[in-house]
Amino acid sequence: MSSVFETATTPAAIPITFVTKSTWDAIRNELPAPARQFAEANGFAAKPGKCLTLPAADGSIAQVLFGLEDETHKARDPFRPGALPGLLPPGVYRFANAPHDTRLAALAFALGAYRFGRYRKNEVPEVRLVPSDGIDAAEIARMADAAALARDLINTPSNDMGPAELADAARELAARFGAGFDCITGEALEQGFPLIHAVGMASTRAPRLIDLSWGDPAHPKVTLVGKGVCFDAGGLDIKPSSGMLLMKKDMGGAANVLALAQMVMDAKLKLRLRVLIPAVENAVAGNAFRPLDIFRSRKGVTVEIGNTDAEGRLVLADALALADEERPDLLVDLGTLTGAARVALGPDLPPFYTNDETLAADVAAHARGENDPLWRMPLWPAYDAWLDSKTADINNAPSGGFAGSITCALFLQRFVEHAASWLHVDIYGWTPSAKPGRPEGGECQAARAIYKLLSQRYA
Ligand code: BES
Ligand code: MN
Ligand code: ZN
């Protein structure tokens, strides 16, 4: 736990005053004359993202001014205050007035203080925030801590984050919360989970299925499945170098289901949690699986390999089939599955899929509420036929390449039959260039929105 929140009462906290173009005049007139002159001399115009520290008579920082979009601005960023930790000198701060959304501003501040520091001393901002009255700082810290876990796991390069290390991270999380832990490998994996084995067998780092469980078995069953491809070279249908560059992040689904699990367990939600992570490396070797190979999946459905680079849906298929066997009340899977999702919606707006209308509405509402954006896309039935294979029940990579994120979702749907409700999210798991509250690199996506949904349903 490394919360940025200051819980001891510190009367010395430096006030941060939020200003917009329309509030600036009134706020400026309230400032002591020297401070007003200082702001004017610095050309401070209350532009969104602009930050100015105002000196006291003794030269210390008396106050901070920070510009926000006007209340009516079309593209108002509720995470704008997330830039503050990167701008402020070390110190203890408090909000002097209300930003557009005080809770999201505090969350953004906490998320914006993250830095990845495993391989060199990184300047972690030495800023602390006294939470505003009425803010549940513990809940915000829970979300920020979970985001840091997801980001650390994704940012860790593949040489230090293979299937074994990913399993270690899950084992540590299980130990911390007294959860059950199991990891299936070797012969049992080959027999029970042929697709996970097929994808992972070419790597010197053996594939495995991580299985964590927690909570009262009498509570509603919620199962989370995360794509844990620790590196995706593409297999024999190898990726070009540009496409391969970021593929350490291909375990972003796993990282985010672990982050979500951490929030659920920390908040002690009244549900029976299960987390399944197929952890593999999609490598190139003489024993790699090949285009047009056919495997009988765990569910019995035979799968023809159209492209070895469509490996995420393969490993998820066997994990979803296992999850589905115990008829969970809610089955959720997250994965960095398609480039097509990024073509459709860009890196910051992952598509989600479900046929449960109530769930869809709830996911959309919580995504908006937590500023963890998600956008519904359809499980378009007419495209299901594109999965047809001439020799097997189904092909993993429809030719044509149209609607790639949808056809991936339709592929996964074939493996979900008994779950009362199913949600699939095709995440990106990465912030390509820093934005307020979102440092460049591994990103926590969908976990906060789904956590809020779960905490509303199973408080
Ligand atoms: N991990 C990739 C998808 C990906 C690529 C996510 C880049 C985010 C950024 C996935 O395994 C993949 O390679 N998908 C292929 C599927 C295709 C072969 C049907 C894709 O999207 O090109
Ligand atoms: Mn791939
Ligand atoms: Zn992949």
Short mmCIF file of C-alpha atoms and ligand atoms in Angstrom, two decimals:
data_model
loop_
_atom_site.label_atom_id
_atom_site.label_comp_id
_atom_site.label_asym_id
_atom_site.label_seq_id
_atom_site.Cartn_x
_atom_site.Cartn_y
_atom_site.Cartn_z
CA MET A 1 0.00 0.00 0.00
CA SER A 2 1.61 3.23 -1.11
CA SER A 3 -1.21 5.72 -0.97
CA VAL A 4 -0.53 9.37 -1.81
CA PHE A 5 -3.18 10.36 0.70
CA GLU A 6 -2.15 12.13 3.87
CA THR A 7 -4.36 10.87 6.66
CA ALA A 8 -2.77 12.73 9.57
CA THR A 9 -4.34 16.17 9.88
CA THR A 10 -1.80 18.61 8.54
CA PRO A 11 -2.92 22.20 8.82
CA ALA A 12 0.17 23.17 6.80
CA ALA A 13 -1.09 21.53 3.59
CA ILE A 14 -0.63 23.85 0.61
CA PRO A 15 -3.99 24.80 -0.95
CA ILE A 16 -4.55 24.08 -4.66
CA THR A 17 -7.11 26.45 -6.15
CA PHE A 18 -8.79 25.27 -9.35
CA VAL A 19 -9.52 28.02 -11.84
CA THR A 20 -11.23 28.16 -15.21
CA LYS A 21 -11.40 30.95 -17.77
CA SER A 22 -14.75 31.99 -16.31
CA THR A 23 -13.85 31.77 -12.60
CA TRP A 24 -10.37 33.29 -12.91
CA ASP A 25 -11.46 36.93 -12.68
CA ALA A 26 -13.26 36.49 -9.38
CA ILE A 27 -10.51 34.30 -7.90
CA ARG A 28 -7.78 36.71 -9.01
CA ASN A 29 -9.54 39.59 -7.27
CA GLU A 30 -9.54 37.65 -3.99
CA LEU A 31 -5.76 37.15 -4.08
CA PRO A 32 -3.45 39.35 -1.97
CA ALA A 33 -2.02 42.11 -4.19
CA PRO A 34 1.54 40.66 -4.48
CA ALA A 35 0.18 37.22 -5.41
CA ARG A 36 -2.12 38.78 -8.00
CA GLN A 37 0.80 40.70 -9.48
CA PHE A 38 2.93 37.54 -9.48
CA ALA A 39 0.26 35.66 -11.42
CA GLU A 40 -0.08 38.51 -13.89
CA ALA A 41 3.68 38.90 -14.30
CA ASN A 42 3.84 35.17 -15.11
CA GLY A 43 1.08 35.54 -17.69
CA PHE A 44 -1.14 33.06 -15.90
CA ALA A 45 -4.41 32.89 -17.85
CA ALA A 46 -6.17 29.89 -16.20
CA LYS A 47 -5.70 27.71 -19.30
CA PRO A 48 -6.48 24.00 -18.76
CA GLY A 49 -3.44 22.20 -17.35
CA LYS A 50 -1.52 25.38 -16.48
CA CYS A 51 -0.04 25.37 -12.99
CA LEU A 52 1.42 28.26 -11.01
CA THR A 53 2.82 28.26 -7.48
CA LEU A 54 2.34 31.55 -5.66
CA PRO A 55 4.99 32.64 -3.13
CA ALA A 56 4.35 33.72 0.45
CA ALA A 57 6.21 36.70 1.91
CA ASP A 58 8.94 34.36 3.21
CA GLY A 59 9.41 32.76 -0.22
CA SER A 60 7.66 29.50 0.63
CA ILE A 61 4.76 28.26 -1.51
CA ALA A 62 1.56 29.89 -0.27
CA GLN A 63 -0.83 28.51 -2.83
CA VAL A 64 -1.12 26.69 -6.14
CA LEU A 65 -3.29 27.77 -9.06
CA PHE A 66 -4.32 25.08 -11.54
CA GLY A 67 -6.32 25.63 -14.69
CA LEU A 68 -9.28 23.44 -15.68
CA GLU A 69 -11.65 23.44 -18.66
CA ASP A 70 -14.79 25.49 -18.21
CA GLU A 71 -17.80 23.65 -16.76
CA THR A 72 -19.46 23.70 -20.18
CA HIS A 73 -16.39 22.58 -22.21
CA LYS A 74 -17.24 19.72 -24.61
CA ALA A 75 -14.13 17.60 -23.95
CA ARG A 76 -13.68 18.31 -20.26
CA ASP A 77 -11.11 15.93 -18.80
CA PRO A 78 -12.12 14.94 -15.25
CA PHE A 79 -8.58 13.56 -14.82
CA ARG A 80 -6.97 16.95 -15.56
CA PRO A 81 -5.73 17.26 -11.91
CA GLY A 82 -3.81 14.02 -12.52
CA ALA A 83 -1.09 16.19 -14.08
CA LEU A 84 -0.43 17.87 -10.72
CA PRO A 85 1.93 15.27 -9.18
CA GLY A 86 4.23 15.71 -12.18
CA LEU A 87 4.17 19.51 -11.86
CA LEU A 88 4.28 20.18 -8.13
CA PRO A 89 7.36 20.38 -5.93
CA PRO A 90 7.56 17.88 -3.03
CA GLY A 91 5.01 18.70 -0.34
CA VAL A 92 1.62 18.10 1.22
CA TYR A 93 -1.32 19.61 -0.63
CA ARG A 94 -5.08 19.95 -0.36
CA PHE A 95 -7.84 21.08 -2.72
CA ALA A 96 -8.88 24.62 -1.72
CA ASN A 97 -12.01 24.53 -3.84
CA ALA A 98 -13.91 21.88 -5.76
CA PRO A 99 -12.61 20.73 -9.14
CA HIS A 100 -15.30 19.54 -11.56
CA ASP A 101 -15.46 16.17 -9.81
CA THR A 102 -13.63 16.05 -6.50
CA ARG A 103 -13.54 12.26 -6.24
CA LEU A 104 -12.23 11.74 -9.79
CA ALA A 105 -9.74 14.58 -9.26
CA ALA A 106 -8.34 12.86 -6.18
CA LEU A 107 -8.24 9.55 -8.05
CA ALA A 108 -6.45 11.22 -10.96
CA PHE A 109 -3.95 12.75 -8.54
CA ALA A 110 -3.22 9.30 -7.09
CA LEU A 111 -3.01 7.68 -10.56
CA GLY A 112 -0.80 10.50 -11.83
CA ALA A 113 1.74 9.95 -9.04
CA TYR A 114 2.65 6.48 -10.41
CA ARG A 115 6.08 5.88 -11.92
CA PHE A 116 7.64 2.58 -13.01
CA GLY A 117 10.86 2.30 -11.04
CA ARG A 118 12.01 -1.31 -11.26
CA TYR A 119 15.11 -0.77 -13.38
CA ARG A 120 16.38 2.64 -12.45
CA LYS A 121 15.72 5.27 -9.86
CA ASN A 122 12.71 7.01 -11.24
CA GLU A 123 11.53 10.32 -9.92
CA VAL A 124 8.43 9.29 -8.04
CA PRO A 125 6.71 12.60 -7.24
CA GLU A 126 7.06 13.31 -3.52
CA VAL A 127 3.59 14.77 -3.24
CA ARG A 128 0.86 13.92 -0.78
CA LEU A 129 -2.76 14.98 -0.80
CA VAL A 130 -5.04 15.63 2.18
CA PRO A 131 -8.33 14.15 0.94
CA SER A 132 -11.22 16.60 0.67
CA ASP A 133 -14.11 16.18 3.10
CA GLY A 134 -16.64 13.58 2.06
CA ILE A 135 -14.15 11.67 -0.07
CA ASP A 136 -13.62 7.96 0.57
CA ALA A 137 -9.82 8.06 0.47
CA ALA A 138 -9.51 4.33 1.25
CA GLU A 139 -11.63 3.46 -1.79
CA ILE A 140 -9.62 5.76 -4.04
CA ALA A 141 -6.34 4.38 -2.68
CA ARG A 142 -7.66 0.86 -3.33
CA MET A 143 -8.21 1.79 -6.98
CA ALA A 144 -4.85 3.52 -7.34
CA ASP A 145 -3.00 0.61 -5.72
CA ALA A 146 -4.71 -1.83 -8.07
CA ALA A 147 -3.82 0.36 -11.06
CA ALA A 148 -0.20 0.39 -9.90
CA LEU A 149 -0.22 -3.43 -9.75
CA ALA A 150 -1.58 -3.68 -13.30
CA ARG A 151 0.88 -1.09 -14.58
CA ASP A 152 3.89 -2.69 -12.87
CA LEU A 153 3.02 -6.12 -14.28
CA ILE A 154 2.57 -4.75 -17.81
CA ASN A 155 5.62 -2.48 -17.73
CA THR A 156 7.90 -5.28 -16.57
CA PRO A 157 9.63 -6.55 -19.70
CA SER A 158 9.03 -10.10 -20.89
CA ASN A 159 12.45 -11.38 -19.80
CA ASP A 160 11.33 -10.76 -16.22
CA MET A 161 7.61 -11.43 -16.76
CA GLY A 162 7.22 -14.86 -18.31
CA PRO A 163 4.47 -17.38 -17.50
CA ALA A 164 6.26 -18.38 -14.26
CA GLU A 165 6.67 -14.81 -13.02
CA LEU A 166 3.05 -14.01 -13.88
CA ALA A 167 2.03 -17.06 -11.86
CA ASP A 168 4.26 -15.83 -8.99
CA ALA A 169 2.45 -12.48 -9.03
CA ALA A 170 -0.92 -14.26 -8.84
CA ARG A 171 0.37 -16.54 -6.08
CA GLU A 172 1.55 -13.53 -4.05
CA LEU A 173 -1.83 -11.86 -4.45
CA ALA A 174 -3.58 -15.06 -3.36
CA ALA A 175 -1.33 -15.35 -0.29
CA ARG A 176 -1.97 -11.74 0.68
CA PHE A 177 -5.73 -12.25 0.79
CA GLY A 178 -5.87 -15.89 1.88
CA ALA A 179 -7.15 -17.03 -1.52
CA GLY A 180 -6.76 -20.54 -2.93
CA PHE A 181 -4.15 -20.98 -5.62
CA ASP A 182 -3.54 -23.65 -8.22
CA CYS A 183 -1.41 -23.76 -11.35
CA ILE A 184 -1.88 -26.42 -14.02
CA THR A 185 1.16 -27.32 -16.15
CA GLY A 186 2.73 -30.21 -18.06
CA GLU A 187 0.73 -33.33 -18.89
CA ALA A 188 -2.42 -32.07 -17.15
CA LEU A 189 -2.32 -28.88 -19.20
CA GLU A 190 -1.69 -30.76 -22.44
CA GLN A 191 -4.62 -33.13 -21.78
CA GLY A 192 -7.10 -30.68 -20.28
CA PHE A 193 -6.28 -27.48 -22.14
CA PRO A 194 -5.05 -28.36 -25.64
CA LEU A 195 -5.26 -24.82 -27.02
CA ILE A 196 -3.29 -23.27 -24.16
CA HIS A 197 -0.67 -25.96 -24.61
CA ALA A 198 -0.58 -25.54 -28.40
CA VAL A 199 0.03 -21.80 -28.18
CA GLY A 200 2.61 -22.03 -25.41
CA MET A 201 4.60 -25.14 -26.31
CA ALA A 202 7.19 -23.45 -28.55
CA SER A 203 8.55 -21.34 -25.72
CA THR A 204 11.28 -22.57 -23.38
CA ARG A 205 9.09 -21.02 -20.69
CA ALA A 206 6.31 -23.56 -20.20
CA PRO A 207 2.63 -22.59 -20.56
CA ARG A 208 0.33 -22.84 -17.53
CA LEU A 209 -3.18 -22.13 -16.31
CA ILE A 210 -3.37 -20.03 -13.15
CA ASP A 211 -6.47 -20.64 -11.00
CA LEU A 212 -7.13 -18.41 -7.98
CA SER A 213 -10.27 -18.64 -5.84
CA TRP A 214 -11.53 -16.60 -2.96
CA GLY A 215 -14.65 -15.94 -0.92
CA ASP A 216 -17.65 -17.77 0.46
CA PRO A 217 -18.65 -20.58 -1.94
CA ALA A 218 -22.29 -19.82 -1.10
CA HIS A 219 -22.01 -16.31 -2.56
CA PRO A 220 -22.73 -15.51 -6.23
CA LYS A 221 -19.99 -16.85 -8.52
CA VAL A 222 -18.00 -14.26 -10.43
CA THR A 223 -15.19 -15.58 -12.62
CA LEU A 224 -12.55 -13.39 -14.25
CA VAL A 225 -10.44 -14.64 -17.15
CA GLY A 226 -7.40 -12.67 -18.33
CA LYS A 227 -5.25 -13.14 -21.43
CA GLY A 228 -1.75 -13.80 -20.14
CA VAL A 229 0.40 -13.85 -23.28
CA CYS A 230 3.70 -12.79 -21.74
CA PHE A 231 5.15 -12.04 -25.14
CA ASP A 232 3.42 -12.26 -28.49
CA ALA A 233 5.96 -12.66 -31.27
CA GLY A 234 3.07 -13.94 -33.39
CA GLY A 235 4.30 -17.53 -33.60
CA LEU A 236 5.14 -18.82 -37.11
CA ASP A 237 2.89 -16.16 -38.69
CA ILE A 238 5.40 -13.85 -37.08
CA LYS A 239 4.74 -10.17 -36.48
CA PRO A 240 6.74 -7.45 -38.23
CA SER A 241 9.11 -5.61 -35.87
CA SER A 242 6.80 -2.62 -35.51
CA GLY A 243 3.92 -4.83 -34.45
CA MET A 244 6.06 -6.88 -32.09
CA LEU A 245 7.67 -3.97 -30.26
CA LEU A 246 5.03 -3.52 -27.55
CA MET A 247 4.07 -7.14 -27.14
CA LYS A 248 5.34 -7.39 -23.56
CA LYS A 249 1.96 -5.85 -22.82
CA ASP A 250 0.08 -8.85 -24.22
CA MET A 251 -0.55 -10.04 -20.66
CA GLY A 252 -2.51 -6.81 -20.05
CA GLY A 253 -5.74 -8.77 -19.61
CA ALA A 254 -4.12 -10.90 -16.90
CA ALA A 255 -2.66 -7.82 -15.21
CA ASN A 256 -6.06 -6.17 -15.17
CA VAL A 257 -7.99 -9.15 -13.84
CA LEU A 258 -5.41 -9.37 -11.04
CA ALA A 259 -5.91 -5.66 -10.34
CA LEU A 260 -9.68 -6.20 -10.33
CA ALA A 261 -9.32 -9.22 -8.04
CA GLN A 262 -7.17 -7.18 -5.65
CA MET A 263 -9.88 -4.51 -5.38
CA VAL A 264 -12.63 -7.13 -4.89
CA MET A 265 -10.72 -8.97 -2.16
CA ASP A 266 -9.52 -5.81 -0.44
CA ALA A 267 -13.10 -4.49 -0.32
CA LYS A 268 -14.32 -7.93 0.84
CA LEU A 269 -17.18 -7.97 -1.65
CA LYS A 270 -19.80 -10.64 -1.03
CA LEU A 271 -19.02 -12.86 -3.97
CA ARG A 272 -17.19 -16.08 -4.71
CA LEU A 273 -14.30 -15.00 -6.91
CA ARG A 274 -12.38 -17.15 -9.35
CA VAL A 275 -9.54 -15.85 -11.51
CA LEU A 276 -8.28 -17.91 -14.44
CA ILE A 277 -5.19 -16.85 -16.37
CA PRO A 278 -3.79 -18.83 -19.26
CA ALA A 279 -0.12 -17.77 -19.10
CA VAL A 280 1.93 -18.49 -22.22
CA GLU A 281 4.52 -17.08 -24.56
CA ASN A 282 3.65 -17.12 -28.28
CA ALA A 283 7.10 -17.94 -29.59
CA VAL A 284 8.78 -19.21 -32.75
CA ALA A 285 10.53 -22.61 -32.70
CA GLY A 286 10.65 -25.91 -34.56
CA ASN A 287 7.90 -27.32 -32.39
CA ALA A 288 5.62 -24.32 -32.77
CA PHE A 289 1.98 -24.84 -33.79
CA ARG A 290 1.37 -24.06 -37.47
CA PRO A 291 -1.16 -22.50 -39.80
CA LEU A 292 -3.88 -25.04 -40.65
CA ASP A 293 -3.07 -27.25 -37.67
CA ILE A 294 -6.29 -28.45 -36.03
CA PHE A 295 -6.74 -28.94 -32.29
CA ARG A 296 -9.62 -30.35 -30.28
CA SER A 297 -10.26 -27.70 -27.63
CA ARG A 298 -11.20 -28.38 -24.01
CA LYS A 299 -14.86 -27.89 -24.94
CA GLY A 300 -14.57 -30.47 -27.72
CA VAL A 301 -14.93 -27.89 -30.50
CA THR A 302 -12.22 -28.49 -33.13
CA VAL A 303 -10.28 -25.37 -34.03
CA GLU A 304 -8.37 -24.80 -37.25
CA ILE A 305 -5.49 -22.34 -37.04
CA GLY A 306 -5.92 -19.66 -39.69
CA ASN A 307 -3.17 -17.58 -38.12
CA THR A 308 -0.90 -18.40 -35.17
CA ASP A 309 -0.98 -14.70 -34.26
CA ALA A 310 -4.64 -14.98 -33.28
CA GLU A 311 -3.42 -16.80 -30.15
CA GLY A 312 -5.22 -14.79 -27.48
CA ARG A 313 -8.64 -16.13 -28.40
CA LEU A 314 -7.20 -19.67 -28.38
CA VAL A 315 -5.86 -19.54 -24.83
CA LEU A 316 -8.97 -17.71 -23.62
CA ALA A 317 -11.23 -20.31 -25.28
CA ASP A 318 -9.94 -23.14 -23.09
CA ALA A 319 -9.97 -20.98 -19.95
CA LEU A 320 -13.50 -19.76 -20.70
CA ALA A 321 -14.62 -23.34 -21.28
CA LEU A 322 -13.34 -24.31 -17.81
CA ALA A 323 -14.94 -21.24 -16.24
CA ASP A 324 -18.22 -22.00 -17.98
CA GLU A 325 -18.36 -25.55 -16.61
CA GLU A 326 -19.32 -24.37 -13.12
CA ARG A 327 -22.05 -22.06 -14.48
CA PRO A 328 -20.89 -18.79 -12.94
CA ASP A 329 -23.39 -16.00 -12.33
CA LEU A 330 -21.08 -13.61 -14.12
CA LEU A 331 -18.16 -14.45 -16.39
CA VAL A 332 -15.81 -11.64 -17.41
CA ASP A 333 -12.82 -11.86 -19.70
CA LEU A 334 -10.27 -9.15 -20.47
CA GLY A 335 -7.53 -9.33 -23.08
CA THR A 336 -5.39 -7.40 -25.51
CA LEU A 337 -6.93 -9.35 -28.35
CA THR A 338 -7.02 -7.40 -31.57
CA GLY A 339 -5.39 -4.55 -33.42
CA ALA A 340 -8.81 -4.07 -34.99
CA ALA A 341 -10.24 -2.78 -31.69
CA ARG A 342 -7.66 0.02 -31.83
CA VAL A 343 -8.51 0.81 -35.45
CA ALA A 344 -12.17 1.12 -34.45
CA LEU A 345 -11.93 3.01 -31.15
CA GLY A 346 -8.30 3.96 -30.47
CA PRO A 347 -6.14 3.03 -27.47
CA ASP A 348 -8.16 4.79 -24.75
CA LEU A 349 -11.64 3.42 -25.45
CA PRO A 350 -11.79 -0.38 -25.30
CA PRO A 351 -14.83 -2.09 -26.81
CA PHE A 352 -16.92 -4.39 -24.65
CA TYR A 353 -19.32 -7.12 -25.67
CA THR A 354 -22.26 -8.75 -23.92
CA ASN A 355 -25.76 -9.93 -24.76
CA ASP A 356 -26.98 -9.04 -21.27
CA GLU A 357 -28.71 -5.67 -21.72
CA THR A 358 -28.78 -4.87 -18.00
CA LEU A 359 -25.09 -5.66 -17.71
CA ALA A 360 -24.31 -3.55 -20.80
CA ALA A 361 -26.12 -0.55 -19.32
CA ASP A 362 -24.39 -1.01 -15.96
CA VAL A 363 -20.94 -1.36 -17.53
CA ALA A 364 -21.45 1.76 -19.63
CA ALA A 365 -22.67 3.74 -16.60
CA HIS A 366 -19.76 2.70 -14.37
CA ALA A 367 -17.23 3.23 -17.15
CA ARG A 368 -18.46 6.79 -17.43
CA GLY A 369 -18.70 7.26 -13.67
CA GLU A 370 -15.13 6.10 -13.03
CA ASN A 371 -13.68 7.78 -16.11
CA ASP A 372 -12.56 4.29 -17.18
CA PRO A 373 -14.00 4.62 -20.69
CA LEU A 374 -15.57 1.58 -22.40
CA TRP A 375 -17.78 1.43 -25.48
CA ARG A 376 -20.23 -1.31 -26.39
CA MET A 377 -19.79 -3.12 -29.69
CA PRO A 378 -22.17 -5.83 -31.01
CA LEU A 379 -21.89 -9.62 -31.01
CA TRP A 380 -23.25 -9.32 -34.55
CA PRO A 381 -24.88 -12.71 -35.26
CA ALA A 382 -24.60 -12.48 -39.04
CA TYR A 383 -20.80 -12.41 -38.84
CA ASP A 384 -20.68 -15.64 -36.86
CA ALA A 385 -20.60 -17.59 -40.14
CA TRP A 386 -17.24 -15.98 -40.93
CA LEU A 387 -15.74 -18.30 -38.33
CA ASP A 388 -16.60 -21.37 -40.46
CA SER A 389 -13.75 -23.68 -41.37
CA LYS A 390 -13.70 -26.13 -44.28
CA THR A 391 -12.12 -28.86 -42.17
CA ALA A 392 -12.89 -28.15 -38.51
CA ASP A 393 -15.74 -26.74 -36.43
CA ILE A 394 -14.26 -23.27 -36.36
CA ASN A 395 -11.30 -21.20 -37.62
CA ASN A 396 -9.43 -18.81 -35.33
CA ALA A 397 -8.69 -16.11 -37.92
CA PRO A 398 -11.42 -15.42 -40.48
CA SER A 399 -10.05 -14.42 -43.86
CA GLY A 400 -10.98 -10.96 -45.04
CA GLY A 401 -10.13 -9.35 -41.74
CA PHE A 402 -13.28 -7.25 -41.55
CA ALA A 403 -14.68 -6.47 -38.08
CA GLY A 404 -11.72 -8.14 -36.41
CA SER A 405 -12.66 -7.28 -32.84
CA ILE A 406 -16.25 -8.49 -33.38
CA THR A 407 -15.22 -11.79 -34.97
CA CYS A 408 -12.82 -12.37 -32.06
CA ALA A 409 -15.68 -11.79 -29.61
CA LEU A 410 -17.88 -14.16 -31.63
CA PHE A 411 -15.11 -16.78 -31.49
CA LEU A 412 -14.96 -16.52 -27.69
CA GLN A 413 -18.76 -16.67 -27.46
CA ARG A 414 -18.63 -20.22 -28.87
CA PHE A 415 -16.97 -21.31 -25.63
CA VAL A 416 -19.47 -19.71 -23.26
CA GLU A 417 -22.69 -21.64 -22.91
CA HIS A 418 -23.74 -22.00 -19.28
CA ALA A 419 -22.63 -18.75 -17.61
CA ALA A 420 -25.69 -16.71 -16.63
CA SER A 421 -24.05 -13.59 -18.00
CA TRP A 422 -20.86 -12.93 -19.98
CA LEU A 423 -18.81 -9.78 -20.54
CA HIS A 424 -15.83 -9.59 -22.88
CA VAL A 425 -13.53 -6.54 -23.08
CA ASP A 426 -10.92 -6.13 -25.84
CA ILE A 427 -8.48 -3.84 -24.00
CA TYR A 428 -5.28 -2.12 -25.15
CA GLY A 429 -3.58 -2.01 -21.74
CA TRP A 430 -1.22 0.77 -22.67
CA THR A 431 -1.07 4.56 -22.70
CA PRO A 432 0.95 5.48 -25.80
CA SER A 433 1.70 9.05 -24.68
CA ALA A 434 1.28 10.53 -21.22
CA LYS A 435 -2.01 12.20 -20.34
CA PRO A 436 -3.16 13.60 -16.97
CA GLY A 437 -3.47 10.68 -14.53
CA ARG A 438 -2.15 8.34 -17.19
CA PRO A 439 1.64 8.12 -17.37
CA GLU A 440 2.99 6.59 -20.58
CA GLY A 441 3.16 2.78 -20.44
CA GLY A 442 1.10 -0.08 -19.03
CA GLU A 443 -2.44 0.92 -18.18
CA CYS A 444 -5.24 -0.25 -15.94
CA GLN A 445 -8.26 -0.52 -18.22
CA ALA A 446 -11.79 -1.76 -17.46
CA ALA A 447 -10.82 -2.99 -13.97
CA ARG A 448 -12.10 0.08 -12.10
CA ALA A 449 -15.38 0.23 -14.00
CA ILE A 450 -16.03 -3.47 -13.42
CA TYR A 451 -14.98 -3.24 -9.76
CA LYS A 452 -17.56 -0.49 -9.21
CA LEU A 453 -20.19 -2.59 -10.94
CA LEU A 454 -19.36 -5.55 -8.71
CA SER A 455 -19.31 -3.43 -5.58
CA GLN A 456 -22.74 -2.10 -6.43
CA ARG A 457 -24.13 -5.59 -7.03
CA TYR A 458 -22.34 -7.47 -4.25
CA ALA A 459 -21.62 -4.94 -1.48
N1 BES B 1 -1.91 -9.31 -29.18
C1 BES B 1 -2.41 -9.15 -30.50
C2 BES B 1 -3.36 -8.00 -30.64
C3 BES B 1 -2.83 -6.63 -30.44
C4 BES B 1 -1.92 -6.08 -31.31
C5 BES B 1 -3.32 -5.88 -29.39
C6 BES B 1 -1.48 -4.80 -31.11
C7 BES B 1 -2.89 -4.61 -29.20
C8 BES B 1 -1.94 -4.07 -30.06
C9 BES B 1 -3.15 -10.38 -30.94
O1 BES B 1 -2.68 -11.58 -30.44
C10 BES B 1 -3.04 -10.44 -32.43
O2 BES B 1 -1.96 -10.61 -32.91
N2 BES B 1 -4.18 -10.31 -33.12
C11 BES B 1 -4.21 -10.32 -34.53
C12 BES B 1 -5.35 -11.21 -34.96
C13 BES B 1 -5.35 -11.55 -36.42
C14 BES B 1 -4.16 -12.42 -36.76
C15 BES B 1 -6.64 -12.26 -36.75
C16 BES B 1 -4.42 -8.90 -35.02
O3 BES B 1 -5.13 -8.13 -34.37
O4 BES B 1 -3.83 -8.56 -36.03
MN MN B 2 -1.09 -12.36 -31.63
ZN ZN B 3 -1.68 -11.47 -28.64
#
